[in-house]
Amino acid sequence: MEMSQIALRCDTRYVARLMPSQKVQTNPQSINLHSHATYLITGGLGHLGLNTARWMVDKGAQHIVLVGRSDASDTARQAITQLEDNGAQVLVVKADVSSRADVVRIFEKIKAYYPPVRGIFHAAGVAEFHPLQDMTPQLIKSVLDPKVAGTWNLHEITLGMKLDFFVCISSIASVWGSEGLGHYAAASHFLDIFAHYRHSLKLPALTVNVGALADGGMHYRHQKHTVMRERVTQIGLKHYSPQALLKMLEYSLEMGVAQQVIIDIDWTTFKELYEAREHRTLLKQIKVQLPKPFKGQLGQLGEVLHQLKDASKGDRYDILLAYVQNKVARVLKLEDSQLPTPEQNLMFMGMDSLTAMELKNNFQNELGIDIPTVKFLEGTTIAALANELAQEDKKREIEFLVTRK
Ligand SMILES: NC(=O)c1ccc[n+]([C@@H]2O[C@H](COP(=O)([O-])OP(=O)(O)OC[C@H]3O[C@@H](n4cnc5c(N)ncnc54)[C@H](OP(=O)(O)O)[C@@H]3O)[C@@H](O)[C@H]2O)c1
């Protein structure tokens, strides 16, 4: 994974803005952790938590505290044994970070058995997929609790301690939202604001907006939701390993920034999507591969081209109209009985940047016609779109292919 692909700095204001990082060094001093200090990982028995514990021990840490509400799974137990085989002492504390009493208890235990805490890695989190209409106050609370109450408890209780770092594991959902995860995006955004707040107090803090982690963890569990899976692919997000995340996190800690977005993304897809409505000055700096010019053969293209080939001039518009109606219905996931009428306006039907991109890709792949994404978001109707395709059909590749074949 190339550095430029995944590192974006957010500026120092509370509103996250995308800007290519100017400060990523190519050869940073490796971080060393103290062997006579304790490092606390909340969510420590989860996917990222266990990988972080390994990373910390590799960096010299010898006292690790892992916090979670449940008992350690078999995977977690095996990982802990490995850490111990590598010379580390590992304390597992069953606690809920959103309970102040539990967090007090964690630090009492550490004080009794371990050296002072020098670093916190706050990775406790819950993210369940819930469309907005299914949200309840309880669901929202369950997702906010670890990231809002938990963070604040850790902050207040460690105020007098000399910490080297306080890392909050936030999500890319906080930067650009995520369907079905409104509560999670809000919880993550709290972490981002919190890190800036701590910086204003001259206290160490780093919030990391994580993309999609590979090999396990909550994102993997979300993959069972088709919408989530599709959305991640559609915006160009790619999975990356926790090790890659931790490597980048090391750079971020060295730079001393308050917030860092760490994602692996296909910029061509993302830029097109993000700029579907308007050009973004900051994204100008991102170089993307332009789509290859259309060179398709009739046989490789969609069924609709075969229909057009055999149709009389008079029938061609009707074929394109029916094609657009069906494509719009499919992209917007309408019921079979809900075929849209030609006068229907795409915007009022719920077309957004993602679905606009999907429609555009359909036209490109099946007709060889490139309609700018912005067209779909301007309030165009199905009939107007079919008309536009018909104009293109007349003047360019389709006409050419059809007459040649
Ligand atoms: N995986 C990804 O792709 C991804 C992407 C973006 C951000 N993140 C963030 O990365 C962090 C780690 O995620 P992961 O993928 O490793 O998920 P994970 O395997 O589910 O680990 C999260 C851990 O947090 C613990 N936890 C939840 N609520 C808690 C609470 N109130 N008190 C103490 N522990 C609590 C959970 O254990 P119990 O339920 O037993 O308490 C769980 O072990 C999360 O904060 C997540 O928001 C992950």
Tab-separated table of C-alpha atoms and ligand atoms in Angstrom:
chain	number	residue	atom	x	y	z
A	1	MET	CA	0.000	0.000	0.000
A	2	GLU	CA	1.526	3.310	-0.993
A	3	MET	CA	1.747	6.068	1.537
A	4	SER	CA	0.025	8.559	-0.713
A	5	GLN	CA	-2.910	6.208	-0.989
A	6	ILE	CA	-3.687	6.135	2.643
A	7	ALA	CA	-2.484	9.192	4.469
A	8	LEU	CA	-4.611	12.258	4.639
A	9	ARG	CA	-4.299	14.898	7.286
A	10	CYS	CA	-7.283	16.615	8.694
A	11	ASP	CA	-6.721	20.239	9.495
A	12	THR	CA	-6.710	21.518	13.006
A	13	ARG	CA	-10.304	22.725	13.054
A	14	TYR	CA	-13.060	20.580	14.394
A	15	VAL	CA	-14.579	20.049	10.973
A	16	ALA	CA	-12.572	17.364	9.234
A	17	ARG	CA	-11.323	18.443	5.830
A	18	LEU	CA	-9.505	16.315	3.355
A	19	MET	CA	-6.047	17.487	2.463
A	20	PRO	CA	-3.148	15.496	1.133
A	21	SER	CA	-0.581	15.149	3.857
A	22	GLN	CA	2.498	17.294	3.310
A	23	LYS	CA	4.248	16.012	6.373
A	24	VAL	CA	4.441	12.251	6.029
A	25	GLN	CA	8.088	11.356	6.406
A	26	THR	CA	9.493	8.464	4.464
A	27	ASN	CA	11.847	7.215	7.119
A	28	PRO	CA	10.679	8.061	10.626
A	29	GLN	CA	12.444	7.163	13.826
A	30	SER	CA	10.778	4.027	15.060
A	31	ILE	CA	8.732	4.525	18.219
A	32	ASN	CA	10.026	2.829	21.343
A	33	LEU	CA	7.759	2.028	24.256
A	34	HIS	CA	8.972	1.811	27.859
A	35	SER	CA	9.473	-1.558	29.467
A	36	HIS	CA	8.762	-0.013	32.905
A	37	ALA	CA	5.425	1.492	31.986
A	38	THR	CA	1.929	0.175	31.415
A	39	TYR	CA	-0.046	0.491	28.201
A	40	LEU	CA	-3.817	0.256	28.375
A	41	ILE	CA	-5.829	-0.997	25.406
A	42	THR	CA	-9.612	-0.696	25.623
A	43	GLY	CA	-11.395	-3.069	23.280
A	44	GLY	CA	-8.181	-4.972	23.916
A	45	LEU	CA	-9.678	-8.415	23.323
A	46	GLY	CA	-11.019	-7.442	19.899
A	47	HIS	CA	-9.371	-7.684	16.484
A	48	LEU	CA	-7.518	-4.379	16.464
A	49	GLY	CA	-6.888	-4.494	20.219
A	50	LEU	CA	-4.980	-7.776	20.042
A	51	ASN	CA	-2.970	-6.639	17.021
A	52	THR	CA	-2.131	-3.444	18.879
A	53	ALA	CA	-0.930	-5.436	21.891
A	54	ARG	CA	1.439	-7.388	19.600
A	55	TRP	CA	2.665	-4.138	18.060
A	56	MET	CA	3.272	-2.627	21.505
A	57	VAL	CA	5.262	-5.641	22.674
A	58	ASP	CA	7.308	-5.477	19.449
A	59	LYS	CA	8.021	-1.847	20.332
A	60	GLY	CA	9.346	-2.773	23.770
A	61	ALA	CA	6.279	-2.663	26.025
A	62	GLN	CA	6.213	-5.307	28.748
A	63	HIS	CA	3.079	-4.444	30.696
A	64	ILE	CA	-0.140	-4.550	28.758
A	65	VAL	CA	-3.680	-4.187	30.098
A	66	LEU	CA	-6.513	-5.420	27.906
A	67	VAL	CA	-10.040	-4.236	28.706
A	68	GLY	CA	-13.334	-5.613	27.402
A	69	ARG	CA	-16.762	-6.434	28.784
A	70	SER	CA	-16.710	-10.114	27.808
A	71	ASP	CA	-14.404	-12.965	28.689
A	72	ALA	CA	-11.460	-13.556	26.382
A	73	SER	CA	-12.306	-15.695	23.349
A	74	ASP	CA	-10.105	-18.624	22.305
A	75	THR	CA	-8.414	-16.362	19.753
A	76	ALA	CA	-7.751	-13.757	22.425
A	77	ARG	CA	-6.406	-16.369	24.850
A	78	GLN	CA	-3.996	-17.689	22.214
A	79	ALA	CA	-2.817	-14.159	21.419
A	80	ILE	CA	-2.261	-13.447	25.123
A	81	THR	CA	-0.193	-16.625	25.500
A	82	GLN	CA	1.946	-15.485	22.576
A	83	LEU	CA	2.473	-12.080	24.166
A	84	GLU	CA	3.509	-13.742	27.408
A	85	ASP	CA	5.865	-16.063	25.533
A	86	ASN	CA	7.471	-12.885	24.187
A	87	GLY	CA	8.155	-11.669	27.708
A	88	ALA	CA	5.174	-9.400	28.292
A	89	GLN	CA	2.925	-9.384	31.341
A	90	VAL	CA	-0.703	-9.126	30.344
A	91	LEU	CA	-3.536	-8.139	32.659
A	92	VAL	CA	-7.072	-8.704	31.390
A	93	VAL	CA	-9.698	-6.554	33.100
A	94	LYS	CA	-13.345	-7.233	32.479
A	95	ALA	CA	-14.888	-3.784	32.516
A	96	ASP	CA	-17.223	-1.437	30.697
A	97	VAL	CA	-15.403	1.795	29.875
A	98	SER	CA	-18.665	3.724	29.803
A	99	SER	CA	-19.006	3.075	33.555
A	100	ARG	CA	-16.941	5.506	35.589
A	101	ALA	CA	-16.763	3.028	38.476
A	102	ASP	CA	-15.347	0.380	36.126
A	103	VAL	CA	-12.695	2.743	34.797
A	104	VAL	CA	-11.701	3.709	38.350
A	105	ARG	CA	-11.405	-0.022	39.107
A	106	ILE	CA	-9.166	-0.582	36.043
A	107	PHE	CA	-6.716	2.052	37.261
A	108	GLU	CA	-6.816	0.759	40.844
A	109	LYS	CA	-5.832	-2.680	39.559
A	110	ILE	CA	-3.029	-1.241	37.488
A	111	LYS	CA	-1.778	0.772	40.457
A	112	ALA	CA	-1.741	-2.353	42.617
A	113	TYR	CA	0.160	-4.601	40.212
A	114	TYR	CA	1.770	-2.658	37.367
A	115	PRO	CA	3.976	0.404	36.692
A	116	PRO	CA	2.297	3.763	35.868
A	117	VAL	CA	0.302	4.050	32.665
A	118	ARG	CA	2.143	5.923	29.883
A	119	GLY	CA	-0.126	5.233	26.941
A	120	ILE	CA	-3.801	4.676	26.201
A	121	PHE	CA	-5.127	3.075	23.055
A	122	HIS	CA	-8.883	3.515	23.135
A	123	ALA	CA	-10.274	0.971	20.661
A	124	ALA	CA	-13.463	-0.029	22.486
A	125	GLY	CA	-16.355	0.285	20.113
A	126	VAL	CA	-19.645	-1.131	18.946
A	127	ALA	CA	-21.057	-0.634	15.462
A	128	GLU	CA	-24.256	-2.317	14.445
A	129	PHE	CA	-25.853	-1.612	11.104
A	130	HIS	CA	-29.225	0.103	11.611
A	131	PRO	CA	-31.088	2.036	8.919
A	132	LEU	CA	-32.312	5.387	10.243
A	133	GLN	CA	-35.925	4.244	10.448
A	134	ASP	CA	-34.906	1.425	12.839
A	135	MET	CA	-32.891	3.616	15.227
A	136	THR	CA	-34.025	3.718	18.831
A	137	PRO	CA	-32.606	5.727	21.749
A	138	GLN	CA	-31.244	2.459	23.215
A	139	LEU	CA	-29.414	1.565	19.998
A	140	ILE	CA	-27.934	5.025	19.730
A	141	LYS	CA	-26.835	4.910	23.371
A	142	SER	CA	-25.218	1.491	22.987
A	143	VAL	CA	-23.012	2.824	20.189
A	144	LEU	CA	-22.283	6.213	21.789
A	145	ASP	CA	-21.435	4.753	25.208
A	146	PRO	CA	-17.916	3.364	24.636
A	147	LYS	CA	-16.801	6.227	22.424
A	148	VAL	CA	-18.373	9.151	24.298
A	149	ALA	CA	-18.823	8.193	27.978
A	150	GLY	CA	-15.863	5.783	27.771
A	151	THR	CA	-13.536	8.411	26.317
A	152	TRP	CA	-14.563	11.018	28.837
A	153	ASN	CA	-14.070	8.638	31.758
A	154	LEU	CA	-10.572	7.777	30.547
A	155	HIS	CA	-9.787	11.467	30.046
A	156	GLU	CA	-10.937	12.606	33.480
A	157	ILE	CA	-9.404	9.747	35.405
A	158	THR	CA	-5.992	10.087	33.734
A	159	LEU	CA	-5.831	13.900	33.956
A	160	GLY	CA	-3.047	13.938	36.540
A	161	MET	CA	-0.996	11.223	34.823
A	162	LYS	CA	1.981	11.738	32.567
A	163	LEU	CA	0.876	10.095	29.331
A	164	ASP	CA	2.980	9.842	26.172
A	165	PHE	CA	-0.072	9.181	24.004
A	166	PHE	CA	-3.840	8.877	24.122
A	167	VAL	CA	-4.936	7.305	20.848
A	168	CYS	CA	-8.633	7.214	19.965
A	169	ILE	CA	-9.699	4.798	17.272
A	170	SER	CA	-12.275	6.663	15.259
A	171	SER	CA	-13.716	5.834	11.878
A	172	ILE	CA	-13.843	7.208	8.373
A	173	ALA	CA	-17.621	7.277	8.952
A	174	SER	CA	-16.968	10.400	11.022
A	175	VAL	CA	-15.435	12.152	8.001
A	176	TRP	CA	-17.959	11.352	5.275
A	177	GLY	CA	-20.776	9.426	6.965
A	178	SER	CA	-21.906	5.889	6.348
A	179	GLU	CA	-25.290	4.490	5.486
A	180	GLY	CA	-26.849	2.576	8.385
A	181	LEU	CA	-24.199	3.836	10.782
A	182	GLY	CA	-25.396	7.327	11.708
A	183	HIS	CA	-25.000	6.624	15.424
A	184	TYR	CA	-21.508	5.241	14.865
A	185	ALA	CA	-20.487	8.233	12.746
A	186	ALA	CA	-21.631	10.567	15.542
A	187	ALA	CA	-19.798	8.527	18.191
A	188	SER	CA	-16.632	8.569	16.077
A	189	HIS	CA	-16.947	12.290	15.512
A	190	PHE	CA	-16.939	12.804	19.252
A	191	LEU	CA	-13.501	11.163	19.361
A	192	ASP	CA	-12.240	13.552	16.687
A	193	ILE	CA	-13.466	16.625	18.529
A	194	PHE	CA	-12.130	15.217	21.787
A	195	ALA	CA	-8.599	14.832	20.388
A	196	HIS	CA	-8.593	18.453	19.223
A	197	TYR	CA	-9.923	19.498	22.612
A	198	ARG	CA	-7.094	17.671	24.414
A	199	HIS	CA	-4.565	19.271	22.101
A	200	SER	CA	-5.978	22.651	23.095
A	201	LEU	CA	-5.194	21.660	26.708
A	202	LYS	CA	-1.637	20.719	25.604
A	203	LEU	CA	-2.334	17.088	26.417
A	204	PRO	CA	-1.320	14.257	24.079
A	205	ALA	CA	-4.103	12.972	21.830
A	206	LEU	CA	-4.457	11.463	18.412
A	207	THR	CA	-7.693	10.432	16.752
A	208	VAL	CA	-7.365	8.100	13.789
A	209	ASN	CA	-10.142	7.804	11.226
A	210	VAL	CA	-9.779	4.167	10.276
A	211	GLY	CA	-11.079	2.827	6.967
A	212	ALA	CA	-11.883	-0.866	6.565
A	213	LEU	CA	-9.660	-3.352	8.388
A	214	ALA	CA	-8.858	-6.725	6.871
A	215	ASP	CA	-8.827	-10.192	8.446
A	216	GLY	CA	-11.426	-9.656	11.186
A	217	GLY	CA	-13.074	-7.094	13.418
A	218	MET	CA	-16.316	-5.224	13.192
A	219	HIS	CA	-16.053	-4.274	9.559
A	220	TYR	CA	-15.759	-7.900	8.581
A	221	ARG	CA	-18.851	-8.644	10.594
A	222	HIS	CA	-20.705	-5.873	8.719
A	223	GLN	CA	-19.930	-7.554	5.431
A	224	LYS	CA	-22.996	-9.692	5.968
A	225	HIS	CA	-25.069	-6.589	5.184
A	226	THR	CA	-25.193	-6.390	1.412
A	227	VAL	CA	-25.755	-2.634	1.492
A	228	MET	CA	-22.602	-2.120	3.554
A	229	ARG	CA	-20.548	-4.384	1.311
A	230	GLU	CA	-21.757	-2.661	-1.821
A	231	ARG	CA	-21.260	0.815	-0.436
A	232	VAL	CA	-17.670	0.161	0.604
A	233	THR	CA	-16.807	-1.107	-2.868
A	234	GLN	CA	-18.747	1.649	-4.599
A	235	ILE	CA	-16.836	4.444	-2.900
A	236	GLY	CA	-13.510	2.748	-3.621
A	237	LEU	CA	-12.554	1.790	-0.039
A	238	LYS	CA	-10.217	-1.179	0.221
A	239	HIS	CA	-9.426	-3.317	3.245
A	240	TYR	CA	-5.981	-3.040	4.784
A	241	SER	CA	-4.301	-4.949	7.568
A	242	PRO	CA	-4.137	-3.801	11.199
A	243	GLN	CA	-0.337	-3.959	10.818
A	244	ALA	CA	-0.479	-1.386	8.003
A	245	LEU	CA	-2.702	0.801	10.176
A	246	LEU	CA	-0.301	0.589	13.111
A	247	LYS	CA	2.664	1.439	10.892
A	248	MET	CA	0.890	4.579	9.703
A	249	LEU	CA	-0.217	5.351	13.226
A	250	GLU	CA	3.435	5.377	14.213
A	251	TYR	CA	4.052	8.158	11.680
A	252	SER	CA	1.061	10.051	13.053
A	253	LEU	CA	2.313	9.802	16.626
A	254	GLU	CA	5.697	11.064	15.519
A	255	MET	CA	4.179	13.996	13.672
A	256	GLY	CA	2.222	14.967	16.772
A	257	VAL	CA	-0.961	15.729	14.813
A	258	ALA	CA	-4.364	15.618	16.496
A	259	GLN	CA	-6.170	13.809	13.693
A	260	GLN	CA	-5.199	11.493	10.896
A	261	VAL	CA	-7.282	9.718	8.297
A	262	ILE	CA	-5.765	6.337	7.437
A	263	ILE	CA	-7.497	4.650	4.545
A	264	ASP	CA	-6.647	2.622	1.480
A	265	ILE	CA	-8.771	3.946	-1.314
A	266	ASP	CA	-9.129	3.903	-5.069
A	267	TRP	CA	-8.856	7.624	-5.716
A	268	THR	CA	-10.284	7.398	-9.230
A	269	THR	CA	-13.561	6.042	-7.892
A	270	PHE	CA	-13.589	8.246	-4.828
A	271	LYS	CA	-12.758	11.480	-6.639
A	272	GLU	CA	-15.453	10.935	-9.203
A	273	LEU	CA	-17.993	10.255	-6.501
A	274	TYR	CA	-16.959	13.076	-4.226
A	275	GLU	CA	-16.996	15.500	-7.128
A	276	ALA	CA	-20.282	14.249	-8.539
A	277	ARG	CA	-22.042	17.475	-7.581
A	278	GLU	CA	-19.191	19.962	-7.721
A	279	HIS	CA	-15.449	20.185	-8.191
A	280	ARG	CA	-13.454	20.197	-4.981
A	281	THR	CA	-10.365	22.364	-4.953
A	282	LEU	CA	-8.504	20.099	-2.543
A	283	LEU	CA	-9.052	17.034	-4.691
A	284	LYS	CA	-7.360	18.748	-7.632
A	285	GLN	CA	-4.081	17.601	-6.155
A	286	ILE	CA	-5.137	13.987	-6.367
A	287	LYS	CA	-4.088	12.448	-9.652
A	288	VAL	CA	-6.476	9.837	-10.965
A	289	GLN	CA	-6.454	7.479	-13.900
A	290	LEU	CA	-8.902	8.645	-16.521
A	291	PRO	CA	-11.380	6.003	-17.686
A	292	LYS	CA	-10.167	4.165	-20.780
A	293	PRO	CA	-11.759	5.421	-24.005
A	294	PHE	CA	-14.609	3.220	-25.173
A	295	LYS	CA	-13.392	0.533	-27.552
A	296	GLY	CA	-15.971	-2.131	-26.915
A	297	GLN	CA	-17.110	-4.676	-29.438
A	298	LEU	CA	-20.804	-5.239	-29.864
A	299	GLY	CA	-20.521	-8.747	-28.465
A	300	GLN	CA	-18.955	-7.491	-25.219
A	301	LEU	CA	-21.587	-4.883	-24.557
A	302	GLY	CA	-25.062	-5.102	-23.151
A	303	GLU	CA	-28.153	-6.749	-24.466
A	304	VAL	CA	-29.626	-3.334	-25.198
A	305	LEU	CA	-27.135	-2.757	-28.001
A	306	HIS	CA	-28.308	-5.905	-29.724
A	307	GLN	CA	-31.866	-4.648	-29.462
A	308	LEU	CA	-30.844	-1.277	-30.901
A	309	LYS	CA	-29.005	-2.956	-33.732
A	310	ASP	CA	-32.124	-4.762	-34.882
A	311	ALA	CA	-34.520	-1.857	-34.307
A	312	SER	CA	-35.888	0.651	-36.774
A	313	LYS	CA	-34.918	4.295	-36.224
A	314	GLY	CA	-38.368	5.040	-34.841
A	315	ASP	CA	-38.164	2.303	-32.205
A	316	ARG	CA	-34.733	3.197	-30.898
A	317	TYR	CA	-35.878	5.929	-28.511
A	318	ASP	CA	-38.521	3.620	-27.010
A	319	ILE	CA	-35.912	0.912	-26.447
A	320	LEU	CA	-33.633	3.404	-24.709
A	321	LEU	CA	-36.518	4.739	-22.620
A	322	ALA	CA	-37.441	1.240	-21.418
A	323	TYR	CA	-33.763	0.557	-20.770
A	324	VAL	CA	-33.372	3.702	-18.605
A	325	GLN	CA	-36.604	2.938	-16.709
A	326	ASN	CA	-35.334	-0.526	-15.850
A	327	LYS	CA	-31.836	0.610	-14.947
A	328	VAL	CA	-33.131	3.368	-12.656
A	329	ALA	CA	-35.480	0.869	-10.987
A	330	ARG	CA	-32.631	-1.572	-10.440
A	331	VAL	CA	-30.128	1.001	-9.175
A	332	LEU	CA	-32.682	2.478	-6.756
A	333	LYS	CA	-33.768	-1.025	-5.743
A	334	LEU	CA	-37.435	-0.428	-6.570
A	335	GLU	CA	-39.939	-3.259	-6.497
A	336	ASP	CA	-40.816	-4.839	-9.875
A	337	SER	CA	-44.250	-3.258	-9.605
A	338	GLN	CA	-42.721	0.226	-9.217
A	339	LEU	CA	-41.291	0.790	-12.713
A	340	PRO	CA	-40.817	4.591	-12.838
A	341	THR	CA	-42.683	6.647	-15.397
A	342	PRO	CA	-40.771	8.684	-18.019
A	343	GLU	CA	-41.682	11.958	-16.289
A	344	GLN	CA	-40.238	10.948	-12.952
A	345	ASN	CA	-37.413	13.073	-11.671
A	346	LEU	CA	-34.363	11.122	-10.536
A	347	MET	CA	-33.636	13.442	-7.611
A	348	PHE	CA	-37.140	13.042	-6.192
A	349	MET	CA	-36.767	9.291	-6.490
A	350	GLY	CA	-33.779	9.353	-4.146
A	351	MET	CA	-30.851	9.369	-6.535
A	352	ASP	CA	-27.630	10.236	-4.716
A	353	SER	CA	-23.963	10.365	-5.729
A	354	LEU	CA	-23.453	6.627	-5.275
A	355	THR	CA	-26.499	5.547	-7.256
A	356	ALA	CA	-25.692	8.174	-9.889
A	357	MET	CA	-22.253	6.616	-10.296
A	358	GLU	CA	-23.773	3.177	-10.590
A	359	LEU	CA	-26.143	4.354	-13.316
A	360	LYS	CA	-23.354	6.126	-15.127
A	361	ASN	CA	-21.227	2.944	-15.015
A	362	ASN	CA	-24.137	0.940	-16.401
A	363	PHE	CA	-24.474	3.290	-19.372
A	364	GLN	CA	-20.751	3.248	-19.920
A	365	ASN	CA	-20.399	-0.533	-19.792
A	366	GLU	CA	-23.555	-1.491	-21.626
A	367	LEU	CA	-23.975	1.325	-24.154
A	368	GLY	CA	-20.497	2.796	-24.361
A	369	ILE	CA	-21.966	6.203	-23.585
A	370	ASP	CA	-20.412	8.427	-20.961
A	371	ILE	CA	-22.879	10.769	-19.244
A	372	PRO	CA	-21.288	13.051	-16.585
A	373	THR	CA	-22.424	12.054	-13.078
A	374	VAL	CA	-23.592	15.566	-12.339
A	375	LYS	CA	-26.338	15.160	-14.991
A	376	PHE	CA	-28.074	12.552	-12.860
A	377	LEU	CA	-28.065	14.865	-9.861
A	378	GLU	CA	-29.412	17.955	-11.599
A	379	GLY	CA	-33.012	16.890	-11.408
A	380	THR	CA	-33.238	15.276	-14.821
A	381	THR	CA	-36.167	13.014	-15.743
A	382	ILE	CA	-36.026	9.507	-17.140
A	383	ALA	CA	-37.360	10.739	-20.482
A	384	ALA	CA	-34.702	13.476	-20.670
A	385	LEU	CA	-32.026	10.935	-19.917
A	386	ALA	CA	-33.298	8.558	-22.587
A	387	ASN	CA	-33.319	11.473	-24.982
A	388	GLU	CA	-29.714	12.293	-24.148
A	389	LEU	CA	-28.725	8.680	-24.776
A	390	ALA	CA	-30.631	8.737	-28.049
A	391	GLN	CA	-28.680	11.832	-29.158
A	392	GLU	CA	-25.417	10.121	-28.291
A	393	ASP	CA	-26.664	6.933	-29.914
A	394	LYS	CA	-27.195	8.831	-33.124
A	395	LYS	CA	-23.902	10.582	-33.285
A	396	ARG	CA	-21.306	8.184	-31.944
A	397	GLU	CA	-20.182	4.690	-31.196
A	398	ILE	CA	-23.503	2.875	-31.182
A	399	GLU	CA	-24.430	4.163	-34.611
A	400	PHE	CA	-20.962	3.245	-35.772
A	401	LEU	CA	-21.075	-0.233	-34.308
A	402	VAL	CA	-24.591	-0.928	-35.402
A	403	THR	CA	-23.975	0.029	-39.009
A	404	ARG	CA	-20.697	-1.845	-39.157
A	405	LYS	CA	-21.941	-5.118	-37.696
B	1	LIG	N1	-12.706	-3.072	11.904
B	1	LIG	C1	-12.775	-2.000	11.163
B	1	LIG	O1	-12.745	-2.075	9.927
B	1	LIG	C2	-12.862	-0.649	11.810
B	1	LIG	C3	-13.028	0.469	10.983
B	1	LIG	C4	-13.074	1.719	11.553
B	1	LIG	C5	-12.950	1.861	12.923
B	1	LIG	N2	-12.798	0.767	13.721
B	1	LIG	C6	-12.683	0.968	15.173
B	1	LIG	O2	-11.636	0.164	15.666
B	1	LIG	C7	-11.948	-0.272	16.977
B	1	LIG	C8	-11.694	-1.761	17.087
B	1	LIG	O3	-12.534	-2.421	16.178
B	1	LIG	P1	-12.399	-3.972	15.839
B	1	LIG	O4	-12.627	-4.126	14.403
B	1	LIG	O5	-11.193	-4.513	16.479
B	1	LIG	O6	-13.731	-4.496	16.553
B	1	LIG	P2	-13.941	-5.654	17.613
B	1	LIG	O7	-13.137	-6.838	17.256
B	1	LIG	O8	-15.405	-5.799	17.755
B	1	LIG	O9	-13.350	-5.011	18.939
B	1	LIG	C9	-14.027	-4.002	19.664
B	1	LIG	C10	-13.925	-4.375	21.121
B	1	LIG	O10	-14.462	-3.321	21.930
B	1	LIG	C11	-15.012	-3.929	23.093
B	1	LIG	N3	-15.991	-3.023	23.692
B	1	LIG	C12	-17.141	-2.575	23.156
B	1	LIG	N4	-17.775	-1.783	24.021
B	1	LIG	C13	-17.020	-1.739	25.138
B	1	LIG	C14	-17.161	-1.092	26.376
B	1	LIG	N5	-18.211	-0.327	26.659
B	1	LIG	N6	-16.195	-1.274	27.309
B	1	LIG	C15	-15.113	-2.051	27.060
B	1	LIG	N7	-14.923	-2.689	25.896
B	1	LIG	C16	-15.876	-2.535	24.938
B	1	LIG	C17	-15.642	-5.217	22.557
B	1	LIG	O11	-15.702	-6.238	23.535
B	1	LIG	P3	-17.001	-6.454	24.459
B	1	LIG	O12	-18.195	-6.349	23.588
B	1	LIG	O13	-16.766	-7.798	25.052
B	1	LIG	O14	-16.931	-5.365	25.472
B	1	LIG	C18	-14.689	-5.636	21.442
B	1	LIG	O15	-13.780	-6.628	21.873
B	1	LIG	C19	-13.381	0.136	17.256
B	1	LIG	O16	-13.400	1.235	18.115
B	1	LIG	C20	-13.921	0.524	15.906
B	1	LIG	O17	-14.858	1.561	16.029
B	1	LIG	C21	-12.748	-0.492	13.197
